[in-house]
mmCIF file of C-alpha atoms in Angstrom:
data_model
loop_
_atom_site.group_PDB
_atom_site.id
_atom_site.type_symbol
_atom_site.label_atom_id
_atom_site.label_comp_id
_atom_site.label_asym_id
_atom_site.label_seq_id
_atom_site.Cartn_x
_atom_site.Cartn_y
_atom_site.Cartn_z
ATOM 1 C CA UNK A 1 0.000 0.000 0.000
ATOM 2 C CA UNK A 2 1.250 3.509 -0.696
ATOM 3 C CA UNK A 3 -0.538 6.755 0.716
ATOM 4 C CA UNK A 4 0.559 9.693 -1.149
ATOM 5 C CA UNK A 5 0.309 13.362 -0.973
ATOM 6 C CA UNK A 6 -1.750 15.083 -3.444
ATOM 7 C CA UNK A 7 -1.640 18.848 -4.611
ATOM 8 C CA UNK A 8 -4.454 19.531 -6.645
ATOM 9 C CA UNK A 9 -3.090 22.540 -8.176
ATOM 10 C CA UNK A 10 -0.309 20.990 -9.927
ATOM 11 C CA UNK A 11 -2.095 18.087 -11.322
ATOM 12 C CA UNK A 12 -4.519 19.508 -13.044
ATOM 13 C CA UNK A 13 -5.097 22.262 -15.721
ATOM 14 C CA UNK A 14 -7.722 24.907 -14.410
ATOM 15 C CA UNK A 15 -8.738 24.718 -17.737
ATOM 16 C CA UNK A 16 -10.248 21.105 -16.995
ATOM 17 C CA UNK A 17 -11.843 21.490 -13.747
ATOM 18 C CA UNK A 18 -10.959 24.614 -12.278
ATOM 19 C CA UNK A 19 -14.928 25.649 -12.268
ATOM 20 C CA UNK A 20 -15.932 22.743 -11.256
ATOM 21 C CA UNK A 21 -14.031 22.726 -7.945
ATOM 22 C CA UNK A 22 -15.421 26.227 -7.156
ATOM 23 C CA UNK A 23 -18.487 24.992 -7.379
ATOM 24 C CA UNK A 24 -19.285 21.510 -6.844
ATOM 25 C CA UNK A 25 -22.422 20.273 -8.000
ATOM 26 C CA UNK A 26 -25.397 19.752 -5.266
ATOM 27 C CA UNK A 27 -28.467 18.318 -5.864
ATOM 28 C CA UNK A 28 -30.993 21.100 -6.806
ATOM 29 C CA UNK A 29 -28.549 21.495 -9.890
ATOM 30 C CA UNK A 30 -29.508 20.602 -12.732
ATOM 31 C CA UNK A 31 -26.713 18.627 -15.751
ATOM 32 C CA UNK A 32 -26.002 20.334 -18.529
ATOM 33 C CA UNK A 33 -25.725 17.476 -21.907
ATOM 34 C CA UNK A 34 -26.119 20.137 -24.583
ATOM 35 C CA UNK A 35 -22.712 19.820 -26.099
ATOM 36 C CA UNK A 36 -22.630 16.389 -25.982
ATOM 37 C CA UNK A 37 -25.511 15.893 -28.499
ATOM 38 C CA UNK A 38 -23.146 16.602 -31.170
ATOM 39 C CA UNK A 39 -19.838 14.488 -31.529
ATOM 40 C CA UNK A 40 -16.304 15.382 -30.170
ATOM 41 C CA UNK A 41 -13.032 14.824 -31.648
ATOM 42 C CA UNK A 42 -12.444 12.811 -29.065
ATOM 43 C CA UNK A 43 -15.210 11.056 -27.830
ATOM 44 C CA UNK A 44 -18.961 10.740 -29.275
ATOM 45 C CA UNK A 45 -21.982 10.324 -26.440
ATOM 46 C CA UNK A 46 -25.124 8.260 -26.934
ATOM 47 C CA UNK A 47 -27.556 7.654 -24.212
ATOM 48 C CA UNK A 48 -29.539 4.727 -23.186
ATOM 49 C CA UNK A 49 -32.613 4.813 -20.856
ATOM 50 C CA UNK A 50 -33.694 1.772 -18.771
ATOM 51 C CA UNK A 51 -36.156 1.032 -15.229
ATOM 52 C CA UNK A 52 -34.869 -0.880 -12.122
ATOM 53 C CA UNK A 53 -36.413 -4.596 -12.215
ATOM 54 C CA UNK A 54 -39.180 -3.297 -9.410
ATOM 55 C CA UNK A 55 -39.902 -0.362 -11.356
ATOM 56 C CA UNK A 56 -39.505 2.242 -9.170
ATOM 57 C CA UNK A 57 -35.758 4.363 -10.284
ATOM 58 C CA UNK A 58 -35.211 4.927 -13.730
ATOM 59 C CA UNK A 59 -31.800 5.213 -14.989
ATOM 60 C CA UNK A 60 -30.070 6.922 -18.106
ATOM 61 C CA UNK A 61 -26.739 5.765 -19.306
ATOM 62 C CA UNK A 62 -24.173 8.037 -21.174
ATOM 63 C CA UNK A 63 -22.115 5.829 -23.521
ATOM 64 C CA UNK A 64 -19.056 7.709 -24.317
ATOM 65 C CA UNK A 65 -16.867 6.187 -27.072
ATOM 66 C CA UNK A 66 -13.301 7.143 -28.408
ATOM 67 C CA UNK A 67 -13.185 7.608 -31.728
ATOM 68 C CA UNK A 68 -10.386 5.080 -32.693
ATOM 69 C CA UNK A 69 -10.812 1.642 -32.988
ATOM 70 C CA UNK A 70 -10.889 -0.883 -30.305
ATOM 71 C CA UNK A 71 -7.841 -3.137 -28.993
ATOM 72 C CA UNK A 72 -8.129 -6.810 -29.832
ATOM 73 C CA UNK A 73 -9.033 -7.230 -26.558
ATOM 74 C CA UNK A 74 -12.013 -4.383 -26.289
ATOM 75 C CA UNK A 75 -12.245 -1.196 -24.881
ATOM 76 C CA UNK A 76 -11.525 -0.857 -21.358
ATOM 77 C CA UNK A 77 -14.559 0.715 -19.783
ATOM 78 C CA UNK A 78 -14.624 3.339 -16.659
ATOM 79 C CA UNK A 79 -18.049 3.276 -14.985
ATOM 80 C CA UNK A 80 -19.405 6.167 -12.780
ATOM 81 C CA UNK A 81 -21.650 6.853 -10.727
ATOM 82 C CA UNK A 82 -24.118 9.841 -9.722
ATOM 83 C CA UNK A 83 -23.460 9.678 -13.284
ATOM 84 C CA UNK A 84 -25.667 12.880 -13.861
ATOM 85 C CA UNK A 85 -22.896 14.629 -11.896
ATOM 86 C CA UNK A 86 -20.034 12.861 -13.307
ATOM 87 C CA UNK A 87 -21.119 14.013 -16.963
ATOM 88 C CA UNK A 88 -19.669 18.122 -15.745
ATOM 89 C CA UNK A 89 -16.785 16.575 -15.101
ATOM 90 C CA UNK A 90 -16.030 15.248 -18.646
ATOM 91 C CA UNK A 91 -14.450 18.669 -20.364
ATOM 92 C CA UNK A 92 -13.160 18.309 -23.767
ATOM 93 C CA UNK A 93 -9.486 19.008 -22.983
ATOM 94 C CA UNK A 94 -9.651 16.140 -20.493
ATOM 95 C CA UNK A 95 -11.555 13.868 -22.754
ATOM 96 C CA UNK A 96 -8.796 14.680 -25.783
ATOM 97 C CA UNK A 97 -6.062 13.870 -23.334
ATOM 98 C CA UNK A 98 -7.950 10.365 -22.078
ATOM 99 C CA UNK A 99 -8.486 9.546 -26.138
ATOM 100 C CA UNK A 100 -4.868 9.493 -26.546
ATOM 101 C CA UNK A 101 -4.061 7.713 -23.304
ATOM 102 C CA UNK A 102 -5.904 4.354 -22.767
ATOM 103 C CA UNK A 103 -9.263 5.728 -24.483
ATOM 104 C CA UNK A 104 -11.724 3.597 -22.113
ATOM 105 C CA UNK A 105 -15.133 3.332 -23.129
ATOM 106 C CA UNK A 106 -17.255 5.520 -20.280
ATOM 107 C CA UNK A 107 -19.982 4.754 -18.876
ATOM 108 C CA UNK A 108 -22.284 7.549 -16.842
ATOM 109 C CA UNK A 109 -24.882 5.647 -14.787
ATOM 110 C CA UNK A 110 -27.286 7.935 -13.911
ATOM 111 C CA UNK A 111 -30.768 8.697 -13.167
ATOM 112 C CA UNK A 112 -33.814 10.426 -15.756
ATOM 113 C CA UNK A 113 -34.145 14.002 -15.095
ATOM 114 C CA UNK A 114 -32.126 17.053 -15.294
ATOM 115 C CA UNK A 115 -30.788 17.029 -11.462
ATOM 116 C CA UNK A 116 -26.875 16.466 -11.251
ATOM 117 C CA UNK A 117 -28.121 14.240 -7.597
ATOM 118 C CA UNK A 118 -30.929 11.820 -7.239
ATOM 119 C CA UNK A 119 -31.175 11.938 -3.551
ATOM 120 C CA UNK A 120 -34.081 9.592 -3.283
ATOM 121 C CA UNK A 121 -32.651 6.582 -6.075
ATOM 122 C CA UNK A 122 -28.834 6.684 -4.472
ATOM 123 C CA UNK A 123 -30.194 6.754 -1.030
ATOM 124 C CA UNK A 124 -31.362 2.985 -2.312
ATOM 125 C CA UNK A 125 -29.339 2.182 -4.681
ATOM 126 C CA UNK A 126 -25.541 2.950 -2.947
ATOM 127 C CA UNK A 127 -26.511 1.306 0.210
ATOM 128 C CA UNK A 128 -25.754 -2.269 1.585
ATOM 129 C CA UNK A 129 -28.861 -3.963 3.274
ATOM 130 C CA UNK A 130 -28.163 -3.894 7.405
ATOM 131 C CA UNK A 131 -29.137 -7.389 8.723
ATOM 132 C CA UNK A 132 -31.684 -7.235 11.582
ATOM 133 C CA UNK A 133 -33.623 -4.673 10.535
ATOM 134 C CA UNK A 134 -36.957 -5.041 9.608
ATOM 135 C CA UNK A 135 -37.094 -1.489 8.059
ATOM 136 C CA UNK A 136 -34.335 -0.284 5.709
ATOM 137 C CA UNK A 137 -34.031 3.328 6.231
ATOM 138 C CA UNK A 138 -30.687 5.857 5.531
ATOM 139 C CA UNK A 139 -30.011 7.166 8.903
ATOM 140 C CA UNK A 140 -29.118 10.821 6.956
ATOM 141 C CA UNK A 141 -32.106 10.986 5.051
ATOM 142 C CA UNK A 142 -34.584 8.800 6.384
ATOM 143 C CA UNK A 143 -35.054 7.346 2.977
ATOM 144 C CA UNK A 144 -35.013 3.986 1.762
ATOM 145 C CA UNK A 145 -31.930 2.042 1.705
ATOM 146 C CA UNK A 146 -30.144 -1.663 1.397
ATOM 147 C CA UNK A 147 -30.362 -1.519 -2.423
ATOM 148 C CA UNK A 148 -26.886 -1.902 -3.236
ATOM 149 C CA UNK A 149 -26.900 -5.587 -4.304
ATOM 150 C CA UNK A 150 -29.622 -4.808 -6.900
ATOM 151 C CA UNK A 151 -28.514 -2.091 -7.916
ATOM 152 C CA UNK A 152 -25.134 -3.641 -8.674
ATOM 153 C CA UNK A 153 -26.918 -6.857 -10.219
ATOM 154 C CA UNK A 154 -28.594 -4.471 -12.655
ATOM 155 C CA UNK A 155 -25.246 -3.264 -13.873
ATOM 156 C CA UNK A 156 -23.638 -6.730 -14.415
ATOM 157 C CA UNK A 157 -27.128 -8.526 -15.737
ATOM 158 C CA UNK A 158 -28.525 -5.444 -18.032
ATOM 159 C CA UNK A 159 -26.056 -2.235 -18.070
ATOM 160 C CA UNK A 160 -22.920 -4.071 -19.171
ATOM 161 C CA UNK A 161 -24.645 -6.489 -21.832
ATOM 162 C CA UNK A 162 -26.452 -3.345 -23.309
ATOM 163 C CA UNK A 163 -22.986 -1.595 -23.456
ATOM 164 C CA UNK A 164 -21.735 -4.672 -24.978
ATOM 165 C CA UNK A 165 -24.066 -4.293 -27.705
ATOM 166 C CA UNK A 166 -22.730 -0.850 -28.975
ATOM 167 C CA UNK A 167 -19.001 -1.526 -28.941
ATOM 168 C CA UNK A 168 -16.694 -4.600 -27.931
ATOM 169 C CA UNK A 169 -15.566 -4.107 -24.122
ATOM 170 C CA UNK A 170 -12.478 -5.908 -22.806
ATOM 171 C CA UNK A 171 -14.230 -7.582 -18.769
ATOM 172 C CA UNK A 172 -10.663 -7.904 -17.632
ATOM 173 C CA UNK A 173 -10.322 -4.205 -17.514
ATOM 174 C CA UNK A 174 -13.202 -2.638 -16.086
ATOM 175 C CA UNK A 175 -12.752 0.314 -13.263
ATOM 176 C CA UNK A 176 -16.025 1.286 -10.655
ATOM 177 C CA UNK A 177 -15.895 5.434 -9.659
ATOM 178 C CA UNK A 178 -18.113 6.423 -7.131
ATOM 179 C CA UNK A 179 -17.929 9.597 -4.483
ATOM 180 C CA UNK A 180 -19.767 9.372 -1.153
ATOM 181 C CA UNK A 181 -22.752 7.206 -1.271
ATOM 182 C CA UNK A 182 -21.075 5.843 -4.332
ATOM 183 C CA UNK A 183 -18.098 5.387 -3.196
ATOM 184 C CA UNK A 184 -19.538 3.343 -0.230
ATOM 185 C CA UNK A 185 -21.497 1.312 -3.206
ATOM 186 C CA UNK A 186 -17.526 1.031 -4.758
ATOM 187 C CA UNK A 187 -16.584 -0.651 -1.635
ATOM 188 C CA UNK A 188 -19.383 -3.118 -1.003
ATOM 189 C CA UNK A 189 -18.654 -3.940 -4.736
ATOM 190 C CA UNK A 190 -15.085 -4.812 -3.640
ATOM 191 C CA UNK A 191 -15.837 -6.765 -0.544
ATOM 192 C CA UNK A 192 -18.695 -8.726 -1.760
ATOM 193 C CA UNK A 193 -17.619 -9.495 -5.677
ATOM 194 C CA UNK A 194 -14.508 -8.730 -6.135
ATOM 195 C CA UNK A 195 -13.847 -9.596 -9.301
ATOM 196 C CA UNK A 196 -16.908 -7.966 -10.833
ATOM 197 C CA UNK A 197 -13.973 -5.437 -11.194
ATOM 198 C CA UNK A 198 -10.573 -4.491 -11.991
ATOM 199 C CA UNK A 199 -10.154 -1.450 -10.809
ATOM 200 C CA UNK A 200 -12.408 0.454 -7.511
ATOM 201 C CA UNK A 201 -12.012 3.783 -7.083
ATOM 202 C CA UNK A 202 -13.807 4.943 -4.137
ATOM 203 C CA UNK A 203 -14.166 8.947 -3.366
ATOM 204 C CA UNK A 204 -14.850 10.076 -0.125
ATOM 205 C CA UNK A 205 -16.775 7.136 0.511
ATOM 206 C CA UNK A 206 -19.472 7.119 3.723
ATOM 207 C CA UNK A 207 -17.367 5.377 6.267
ATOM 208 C CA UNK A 208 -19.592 6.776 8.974
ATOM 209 C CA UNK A 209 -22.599 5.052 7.183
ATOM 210 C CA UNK A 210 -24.617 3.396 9.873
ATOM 211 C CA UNK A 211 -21.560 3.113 12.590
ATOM 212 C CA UNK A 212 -19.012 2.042 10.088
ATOM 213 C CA UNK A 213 -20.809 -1.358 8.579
ATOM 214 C CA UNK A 214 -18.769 -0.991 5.709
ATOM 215 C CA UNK A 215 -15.953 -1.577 7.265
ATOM 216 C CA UNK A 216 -17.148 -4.646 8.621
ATOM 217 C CA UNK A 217 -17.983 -6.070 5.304
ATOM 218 C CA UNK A 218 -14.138 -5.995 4.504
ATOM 219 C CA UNK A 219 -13.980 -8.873 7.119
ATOM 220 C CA UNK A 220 -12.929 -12.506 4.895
ATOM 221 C CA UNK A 221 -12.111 -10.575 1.593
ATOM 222 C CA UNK A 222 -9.085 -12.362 1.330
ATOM 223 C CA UNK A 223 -11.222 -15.627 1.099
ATOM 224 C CA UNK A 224 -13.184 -14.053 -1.392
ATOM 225 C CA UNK A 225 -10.857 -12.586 -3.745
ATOM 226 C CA UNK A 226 -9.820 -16.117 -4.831
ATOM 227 C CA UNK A 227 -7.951 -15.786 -7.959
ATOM 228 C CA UNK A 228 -8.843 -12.381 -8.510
ATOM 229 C CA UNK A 229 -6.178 -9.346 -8.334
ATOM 230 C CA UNK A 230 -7.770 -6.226 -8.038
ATOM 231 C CA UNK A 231 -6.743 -2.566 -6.861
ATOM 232 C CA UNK A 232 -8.446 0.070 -5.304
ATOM 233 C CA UNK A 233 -7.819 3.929 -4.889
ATOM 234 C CA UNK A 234 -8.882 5.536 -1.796
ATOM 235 C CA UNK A 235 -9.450 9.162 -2.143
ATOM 236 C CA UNK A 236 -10.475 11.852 0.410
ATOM 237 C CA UNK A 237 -9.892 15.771 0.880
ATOM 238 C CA UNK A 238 -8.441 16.877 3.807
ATOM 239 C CA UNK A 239 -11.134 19.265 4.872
ATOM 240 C CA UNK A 240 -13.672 16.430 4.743
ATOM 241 C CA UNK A 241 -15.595 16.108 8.345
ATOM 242 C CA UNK A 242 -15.620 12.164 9.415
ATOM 243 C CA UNK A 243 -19.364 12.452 9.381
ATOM 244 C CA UNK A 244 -21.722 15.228 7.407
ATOM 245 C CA UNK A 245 -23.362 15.959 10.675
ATOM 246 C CA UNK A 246 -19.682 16.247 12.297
ATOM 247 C CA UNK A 247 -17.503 19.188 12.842
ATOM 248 C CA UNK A 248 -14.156 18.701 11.424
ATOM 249 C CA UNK A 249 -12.210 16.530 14.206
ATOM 250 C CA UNK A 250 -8.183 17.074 15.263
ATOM 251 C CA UNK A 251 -8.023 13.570 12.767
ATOM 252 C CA UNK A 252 -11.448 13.195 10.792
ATOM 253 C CA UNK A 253 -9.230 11.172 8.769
ATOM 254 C CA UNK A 254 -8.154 8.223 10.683
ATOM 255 C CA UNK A 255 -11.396 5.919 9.655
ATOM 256 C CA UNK A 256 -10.198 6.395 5.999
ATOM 257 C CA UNK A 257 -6.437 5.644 6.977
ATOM 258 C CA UNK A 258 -6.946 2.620 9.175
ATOM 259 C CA UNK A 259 -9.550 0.898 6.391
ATOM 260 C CA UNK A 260 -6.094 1.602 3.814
ATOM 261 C CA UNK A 261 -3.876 0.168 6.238
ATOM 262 C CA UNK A 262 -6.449 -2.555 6.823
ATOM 263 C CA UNK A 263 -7.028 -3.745 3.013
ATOM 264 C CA UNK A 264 -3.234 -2.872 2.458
ATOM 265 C CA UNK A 265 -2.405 -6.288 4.354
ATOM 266 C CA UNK A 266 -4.896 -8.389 1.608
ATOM 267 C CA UNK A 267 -2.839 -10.389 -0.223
ATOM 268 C CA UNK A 268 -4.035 -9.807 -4.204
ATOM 269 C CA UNK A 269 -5.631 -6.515 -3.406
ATOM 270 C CA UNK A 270 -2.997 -3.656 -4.508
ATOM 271 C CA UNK A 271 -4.257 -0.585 -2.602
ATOM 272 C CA UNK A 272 -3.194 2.885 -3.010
ATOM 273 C CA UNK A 273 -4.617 5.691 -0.849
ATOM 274 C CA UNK A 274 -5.015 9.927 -2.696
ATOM 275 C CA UNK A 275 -5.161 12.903 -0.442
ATOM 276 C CA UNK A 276 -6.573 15.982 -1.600
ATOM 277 C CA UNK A 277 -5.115 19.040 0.207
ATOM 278 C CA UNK A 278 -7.989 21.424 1.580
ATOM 279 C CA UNK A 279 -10.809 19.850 -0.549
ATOM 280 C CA UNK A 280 -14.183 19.376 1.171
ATOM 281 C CA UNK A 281 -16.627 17.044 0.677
ATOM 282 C CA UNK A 282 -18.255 18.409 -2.233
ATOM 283 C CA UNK A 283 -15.430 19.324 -4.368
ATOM 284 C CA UNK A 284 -13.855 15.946 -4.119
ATOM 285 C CA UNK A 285 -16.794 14.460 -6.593
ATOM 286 C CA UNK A 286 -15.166 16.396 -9.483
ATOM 287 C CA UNK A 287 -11.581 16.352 -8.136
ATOM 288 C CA UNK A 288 -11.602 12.676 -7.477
ATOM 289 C CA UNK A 289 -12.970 11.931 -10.677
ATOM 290 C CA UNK A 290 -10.990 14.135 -12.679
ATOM 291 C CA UNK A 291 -7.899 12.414 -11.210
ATOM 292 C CA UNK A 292 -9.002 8.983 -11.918
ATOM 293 C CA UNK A 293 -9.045 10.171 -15.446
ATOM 294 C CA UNK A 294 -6.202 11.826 -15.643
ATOM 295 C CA UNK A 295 -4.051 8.341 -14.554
ATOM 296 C CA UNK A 296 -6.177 6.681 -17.397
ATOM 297 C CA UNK A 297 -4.886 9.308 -20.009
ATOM 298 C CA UNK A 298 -1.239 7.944 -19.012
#
């Protein structure tokens, strides 16, 4: 495991995400797709729509695809979620420099309707199921919860077949982004299917989420991971609170830092661990992202 240091500033052009860290994107926003209707140089867009299997959340995928021709293999694909959100992040200078790098297929998965945050689908759909419970309910929102394992059944059963469909996709290379509530769906991903994936890149992910269960689901991975070798970045902003009802605390960070040190001792898993000097919560969703991205354009 390595934990490095991370300057924002001098990774990244403020010409790819400088306005999006001023302002990072809350719910009541709404996503902006205009300029995607018509294609790039880089990439072109085409969206899919589709319902979960109860019919109750409604999803819209954007399908973003290099223009140059697959490897033999396929494309490796990126998949994000809060996808609505994740689209802002996609700038064209970023998405040239990604085309010329390892040019993954990406995948937005996110919900139908012009808010950047579903609050009421990713309450469900980003959270495990606590056993014991008779009533699954997000202790932050009050919402429905314990959808996770649907949710992530809908991706692997319908998403990734209908992606399939459109362009060849290599399933040895295939990286999960999520911030917050998604990046607590990235790590129940890891610990319960761990080779769904090749890649998890969790973002501020909700460690506080009902007293930590998260962290107890990392208990046996290294049973599970059998022959699969998968990595994970951890990424959080130094100005993050432990909890969003928390004041910042003398080390709000140590939950985040133990879990590294933690998975770090899992044979197979290769985990590396991103600080963000003086980022808060919010603008982690486009900082993490846009970092991810930048490493793929390498």
């Amino acid at each position: 495991m390595k934990i490095v240091p991370l300057l924002i500033t001098l990774l990244f052009s403020p010409v790819v995400i400088g306005q999006t860290l001023a302002a990072p994107p809350a719910r009541e926003q709404t996503v902006d797709s205009s300029r995607l209707q018509s294609d790039s140089q880089a990439y072109r867009f085409s969206t899919f729509r589709l319902d979960s299997d109860d019919g109750k959340r409604h999803y819209q995928l954007w399908v973003g695809h290099p223009n140059r021709p697959a490897p033999a293999a396929g494309y490796p694909v990126l998949w994000m979620l809060d996808g609505n959100a994740a689209m802002a992040v996609l700038q064209p200078g970023l998405l040239e420099k990604l085309a010329n790098g390892q040019a993954p297929l990406l995948v937005a998965v996110g919900y139908q309707g012009e808010q950047r945050i579903d609050r009421n689908a990713r309450s469900f759909d980003y959270t495990p199921t606590i056993a014991g419970q008779a009533e699954q309910l997000d202790p932050l929102t009050g919402l429905p919860s314990g959808g996770v394992d649907a949710f992530l059944d809908l991706l692997s059963q319908r998403m990734r077949p209908l992606v399939a469909s459109v362009a060849p996709i290599d399933t040895n290379r295939q990286t999960l982004w999520g911030h917050s509530y998604g990046g607590l769906a990235v790590l129940h991903a890891l610990f319960t299917r761990p080779g769904e994936f090749s890649q998890y890149a969790a973002a501020s992910p909700s460690l506080w989420w009902h007293d930590g269960a998260i962290g107890r689901e990392a208990h046996g991975l290294q049973q599970r991971l059998g022959q699969a070798r998968p990595s994970l970045l951890l990424m959080r902003g130094t100005a993050e609170p432990a909890s969003p009802r928390g004041q910042q605390q003398a080390d709000a960070e140590r939950p985040m830092r133990e879990l590294a040190t933690e998975l770090g001792q899992v044979n197979g898993l290769h985990v590396s661990y991103q600080r963000f000097d003086d980022l808060s919560h919010g603008a982690m969703l486009p900082a993490s992202l846009a970092h991810l991205l930048e490493t793929l354009s390498k």
